[in-house]
CSV table of C-alpha atoms and ligand atoms in Angstrom, one decimal:
chain,number,residue,atom,x,y,z
A,49,MET,CA,-8.9,-13.2,22.2
A,50,GLU,CA,-11.7,-11.8,23.9
A,51,GLU,CA,-9.7,-11.1,27.1
A,52,ASN,CA,-6.9,-9.6,25.0
A,53,LEU,CA,-8.9,-7.3,23.3
A,54,LYS,CA,-10.6,-6.0,26.5
A,55,ARG,CA,-7.4,-5.4,28.1
A,56,VAL,CA,-6.1,-3.4,25.1
A,57,ARG,CA,-9.1,-1.6,24.8
A,58,GLU,CA,-8.8,-0.4,28.4
A,59,GLU,CA,-5.2,0.5,28.1
A,60,ILE,CA,-6.2,2.7,25.0
A,61,GLU,CA,-8.9,4.4,26.9
A,62,LYS,CA,-6.6,5.1,29.9
A,63,SER,CA,-3.8,6.6,27.7
A,64,ARG,CA,-6.4,8.6,25.8
A,65,GLU,CA,-7.2,10.2,29.0
A,66,HIS,CA,-3.7,11.2,29.7
A,67,SER,CA,-3.1,11.8,25.8
A,68,VAL,CA,-2.0,15.6,24.5
A,69,THR,CA,-5.5,15.7,22.4
A,70,GLY,CA,-7.8,13.6,24.4
A,71,GLU,CA,-9.0,12.4,21.1
A,72,GLU,CA,-10.7,9.2,20.2
A,73,VAL,CA,-8.4,6.5,19.3
A,74,LYS,CA,-9.0,4.1,16.4
A,75,LEU,CA,-7.9,0.5,16.8
A,76,ILE,CA,-6.6,-1.3,13.6
A,77,ALA,CA,-6.4,-5.0,14.5
A,78,VAL,CA,-3.4,-6.4,12.7
A,79,THR,CA,-4.1,-9.7,11.4
A,80,LYS,CA,-1.2,-10.6,9.3
A,81,THR,CA,-0.4,-14.6,9.3
A,82,HIS,CA,-3.8,-15.1,11.1
A,83,GLY,CA,-6.5,-16.9,9.5
A,84,VAL,CA,-9.9,-16.0,8.6
A,85,ASP,CA,-11.4,-17.9,11.5
A,86,ALA,CA,-9.4,-15.4,14.0
A,87,ILE,CA,-10.6,-12.5,11.9
A,88,GLU,CA,-14.0,-13.6,12.0
A,89,GLU,CA,-13.9,-13.9,15.8
A,90,ALA,CA,-12.4,-10.4,16.2
A,91,ILE,CA,-15.3,-9.1,14.1
A,92,LYS,CA,-17.7,-10.4,16.6
A,93,LEU,CA,-15.8,-8.9,19.2
A,94,GLY,CA,-16.4,-5.6,17.7
A,95,VAL,CA,-13.3,-5.1,15.6
A,96,THR,CA,-14.3,-2.8,12.6
A,97,ASP,CA,-10.7,-2.3,11.1
A,98,ILE,CA,-7.9,-4.7,10.2
A,99,GLY,CA,-4.4,-4.2,9.0
A,100,GLU,CA,-2.4,-6.4,6.6
A,101,ASN,CA,1.0,-5.8,5.4
A,102,LYS,CA,1.1,-8.1,2.1
A,103,VAL,CA,-1.3,-7.7,-0.9
A,104,GLN,CA,-1.7,-11.0,-1.6
A,105,GLU,CA,-2.7,-12.2,2.0
A,106,LEU,CA,-4.9,-8.9,2.0
A,107,THR,CA,-6.7,-9.7,-1.0
A,108,GLU,CA,-7.2,-13.4,-0.4
A,109,LYS,CA,-8.9,-12.5,3.0
A,110,MET,CA,-11.0,-9.7,1.7
A,111,ASP,CA,-12.2,-12.2,-1.0
A,112,ILE,CA,-13.4,-14.5,1.9
A,113,ILE,CA,-14.6,-11.8,4.3
A,114,GLY,CA,-16.3,-9.3,2.3
A,115,ASP,CA,-17.3,-5.9,3.6
A,116,LYS,CA,-18.0,-6.8,7.1
A,117,VAL,CA,-14.8,-5.0,8.0
A,118,ARG,CA,-12.6,-2.3,6.8
A,119,TYR,CA,-9.1,-3.1,5.5
A,120,HIS,CA,-6.1,-1.3,5.9
A,121,MET,CA,-3.0,-1.7,3.9
A,122,ILE,CA,0.1,-1.2,6.5
A,123,GLY,CA,3.1,-2.7,4.6
A,124,ASN,CA,5.3,-1.7,2.3
A,125,LEU,CA,3.5,-1.5,-1.2
A,126,GLN,CA,5.2,-2.2,-4.4
A,127,SER,CA,3.8,-0.3,-7.2
A,128,ASN,CA,2.9,-2.9,-9.5
A,129,LYS,CA,0.4,-4.4,-6.6
A,130,VAL,CA,-1.4,-1.2,-6.3
A,131,LYS,CA,-4.0,-2.2,-9.0
A,132,TYR,CA,-5.1,-5.2,-6.7
A,133,ILE,CA,-6.1,-3.1,-3.7
A,134,TYR,CA,-6.7,0.5,-4.4
A,135,ARG,CA,-10.5,0.2,-4.9
A,136,ASP,CA,-10.9,-1.7,-1.7
A,137,VAL,CA,-8.8,-0.5,1.2
A,138,ALA,CA,-10.2,2.0,3.6
A,139,LEU,CA,-6.7,3.6,3.9
A,140,ILE,CA,-3.1,2.9,2.5
A,141,HIS,CA,-0.8,3.7,5.5
A,142,SER,CA,2.3,3.4,3.5
A,143,LEU,CA,2.5,6.1,0.9
A,144,ASP,CA,6.3,6.9,1.0
A,145,ARG,CA,7.6,7.6,-2.6
A,146,LEU,CA,6.6,9.6,-5.7
A,147,SER,CA,6.6,6.4,-7.9
A,148,LEU,CA,3.9,4.9,-5.7
A,149,ALA,CA,2.1,8.1,-5.7
A,150,LYS,CA,1.9,8.3,-9.5
A,151,GLU,CA,0.6,4.6,-9.8
A,152,ILE,CA,-2.2,5.2,-7.5
A,153,GLU,CA,-3.1,8.4,-9.0
A,154,LYS,CA,-2.8,6.9,-12.3
A,155,ARG,CA,-5.0,3.7,-11.6
A,156,ALA,CA,-7.5,5.7,-9.5
A,157,GLU,CA,-8.0,8.4,-12.2
A,158,GLN,CA,-8.7,5.7,-14.8
A,159,THR,CA,-11.6,4.1,-12.5
A,160,ASP,CA,-12.7,7.6,-10.9
A,161,HIS,CA,-11.7,6.5,-7.4
A,162,ILE,CA,-10.4,8.6,-4.5
A,163,VAL,CA,-7.7,6.6,-2.4
A,164,PRO,CA,-7.4,7.5,1.2
A,165,CYS,CA,-3.7,7.5,1.9
A,166,LEU,CA,-1.3,8.2,4.9
A,167,VAL,CA,2.2,9.5,4.3
A,168,GLN,CA,4.7,7.0,5.9
A,169,VAL,CA,7.6,8.7,7.8
A,170,ASN,CA,10.8,6.6,8.5
A,171,ILE,CA,10.9,8.4,12.0
A,172,GLY,CA,13.8,6.4,13.4
A,173,ASP,CA,15.7,6.6,10.3
A,174,GLU,CA,16.2,3.0,9.9
A,175,ALA,CA,17.5,1.5,6.8
A,176,SER,CA,15.3,-1.6,7.1
A,177,LYS,CA,12.0,0.5,7.2
A,178,GLY,CA,9.9,2.3,4.3
A,179,GLY,CA,8.9,5.7,4.8
A,180,LEU,CA,10.4,9.1,4.0
A,181,ALA,CA,12.7,10.8,5.8
A,182,TYR,CA,11.3,13.3,8.4
A,183,ASP,CA,12.8,16.3,6.1
A,184,GLY,CA,11.3,14.8,3.1
A,185,VAL,CA,7.8,15.1,4.0
A,186,LEU,CA,6.9,18.4,3.1
A,187,PRO,CA,8.4,18.4,-0.1
A,188,PHE,CA,6.8,15.2,-0.9
A,189,LEU,CA,3.4,16.5,0.1
A,190,GLU,CA,3.8,19.6,-2.0
A,191,SER,CA,4.8,17.6,-5.0
A,192,ILE,CA,1.7,15.6,-5.0
A,193,LEU,CA,-0.8,18.4,-4.2
A,194,ASP,CA,-2.2,18.1,-7.9
A,195,TYR,CA,-2.9,14.5,-7.4
A,196,GLU,CA,-6.9,14.8,-7.5
A,197,HIS,CA,-7.4,11.1,-6.8
A,198,ILE,CA,-5.0,10.5,-3.8
A,199,LYS,CA,-6.4,12.1,-0.5
A,200,VAL,CA,-3.7,12.4,2.2
A,201,GLU,CA,-5.5,11.9,5.6
A,202,GLY,CA,-2.4,12.0,8.0
A,203,LEU,CA,1.0,10.4,8.9
A,204,MET,CA,2.0,7.0,9.6
A,205,ALA,CA,5.2,5.9,11.6
A,206,ILE,CA,6.7,2.7,12.9
A,207,ALA,CA,8.9,3.3,15.8
A,208,PRO,CA,12.1,1.4,16.3
A,209,ASN,CA,11.7,-1.9,18.2
A,210,VAL,CA,13.7,-0.4,21.6
A,211,GLU,CA,12.8,-0.3,25.2
A,212,ASP,CA,14.1,3.2,25.4
A,213,GLU,CA,10.7,4.9,26.6
A,214,ALA,CA,12.1,8.2,26.5
A,215,TYR,CA,13.4,8.0,23.0
A,216,LEU,CA,10.1,6.5,21.7
A,217,ARG,CA,8.4,9.4,23.3
A,218,LYS,CA,10.5,11.8,21.6
A,219,LEU,CA,10.1,10.2,18.3
A,220,PHE,CA,6.3,10.4,18.7
A,221,ARG,CA,6.4,13.7,19.6
A,222,LYS,CA,8.2,14.5,16.6
A,223,MET,CA,5.6,13.0,14.6
A,224,PHE,CA,2.9,15.0,16.3
A,225,ALA,CA,4.6,18.2,15.7
A,226,LEU,CA,5.0,17.4,12.1
A,227,LYS,CA,1.5,16.5,11.8
A,228,GLU,CA,0.5,20.2,13.4
A,229,ASP,CA,2.9,21.8,11.1
A,230,ILE,CA,1.2,20.5,8.1
A,231,GLU,CA,-2.2,21.3,9.6
A,232,ARG,CA,-0.9,25.0,9.9
A,233,ARG,CA,-0.1,25.0,6.3
A,234,ARG,CA,-3.6,24.2,5.0
A,235,TYR,CA,-2.6,22.6,2.1
A,236,GLU,CA,-5.4,22.3,-0.5
A,237,GLY,CA,-7.0,18.8,-0.1
A,238,VAL,CA,-4.8,17.8,2.6
A,239,HIS,CA,-6.2,16.8,6.0
A,240,MET,CA,-4.3,15.5,9.1
A,241,ASN,CA,-7.2,13.6,10.4
A,242,HIS,CA,-5.1,10.3,11.3
A,243,LEU,CA,-1.8,10.0,12.9
A,244,SER,CA,-1.2,6.2,12.9
A,245,MET,CA,1.5,4.9,15.3
A,246,GLY,CA,2.0,2.7,18.1
A,247,MET,CA,2.1,-1.1,18.0
A,248,SER,CA,1.7,-4.0,20.8
A,249,ASN,CA,4.8,-2.7,22.5
A,250,ASP,CA,4.5,1.1,22.4
A,251,PHE,CA,0.6,2.0,21.7
A,252,THR,CA,0.2,3.4,25.2
A,253,ILE,CA,3.2,5.9,24.6
A,254,ALA,CA,2.2,6.8,21.2
A,255,ILE,CA,-1.3,7.5,22.2
A,256,GLU,CA,-0.2,9.8,25.2
A,257,GLU,CA,1.9,11.5,22.4
A,258,GLY,CA,-1.1,12.2,20.1
A,259,ALA,CA,-1.6,9.2,18.1
A,260,ASN,CA,-5.1,8.6,17.3
A,261,MET,CA,-4.8,5.4,15.1
A,262,VAL,CA,-3.0,2.2,16.5
A,263,ARG,CA,-2.1,-0.9,14.9
A,264,VAL,CA,-2.1,-3.7,17.5
A,265,GLY,CA,-1.4,-7.4,16.2
A,266,SER,CA,0.3,-9.6,19.0
A,267,ARG,CA,-1.3,-8.3,22.0
A,268,ILE,CA,-4.7,-9.3,20.5
A,269,PHE,CA,-4.0,-12.5,18.5
A,270,GLY,CA,-0.8,-13.8,20.2
A,271,LYS,CA,2.5,-14.5,18.6
A,272,ARG,CA,2.8,-14.6,14.7
A,273,HIS,CA,4.1,-18.1,13.3
A,274,TYR,CA,5.8,-17.3,9.9
B,27,LIG,C1,3.2,-6.2,12.2
B,27,LIG,C2,2.5,-4.9,12.3
B,27,LIG,C3,2.0,-4.1,13.4
B,27,LIG,C4,1.7,-5.0,14.5
B,27,LIG,O1,2.8,-5.3,15.1
B,27,LIG,P1,2.5,-6.0,16.8
B,27,LIG,O2,3.6,-5.7,17.2
B,27,LIG,O3,2.3,-7.5,16.4
B,27,LIG,O4,1.5,-5.2,17.4
B,27,LIG,C5,1.8,-2.8,13.2
B,27,LIG,N1,2.0,-2.1,12.1
B,27,LIG,C6,2.7,-2.6,11.2
B,27,LIG,C7,3.1,-1.7,9.9
B,27,LIG,C8,3.1,-4.1,10.9
B,27,LIG,O5,3.7,-4.5,9.9
C-alpha cells in the first residue's frame, strides 16, 4: 500500500502541473469492501479523507475508526438512509435529485446542521449511473437555492468505464465548463470549490482537465473482492 500511495501521489502531482487550473488536488481514498485494518494503515500513511459508497458499511467503519479521518459518501444515497450519515460526513458527493435534497434539508434543519454536498452529474448519460443529466443541473441548483441547510460545494461525476482517452477528456472538460458557468452565475450560497472526478483508471486525465478532488480505490488498496 505504501508504494501504491506513493505512486498515486506522484501521478497526481505530475498531472496537476499540467492541469488547466494548477490547483491543489485532494485525494479521497476509496475504501469500500476493504477492512478497518487497511483504513488504519492508510491513515498512518497520511490519508486524511476516505470514500465509501454504502451507508451501512460507512457507518460501521465510522463507529470503529472515529474522527481520525474525514468520511465522504460517494455512492447512490437513498433518502431513507440520510438520517444515519448527514451529521458525520465531510461531504456527500451524490446529491442528484430533489427528493434527496428535501430529505437532507428536513433532517439538517431539525438538528441545526449544515450538510456540504456535491451535485452529481451523469456525464456519460449512462442508465446504470446516478446523477442529473447535464442539462438538468442548473434548474436543479436553482430549485434548492433556498435550502439553507444544504451547502452546495461543487460537482461530482463518474466517467464511463472506457479506454477512449479523447472521449473521457471531452466529458471532463464539459464538467469543468459547467463548474465555471455555475461560478459565474454567483448563486447565493453556492460555491464551486470542488470538482470531484477521476478514479483509478482516469484520474490523471481528470486532473489535467480541472478535477481538484479524485476518488481512488483499487490503485491504492488493490482489487476489490465483493
Ligand atoms: C468505487 C468508486 C471509486 C473508486 O474506484 P477505483 O476504480 O477503484 O479507483 C470512485 N468513485 C466512486 C463513486 C466509486 O463507487
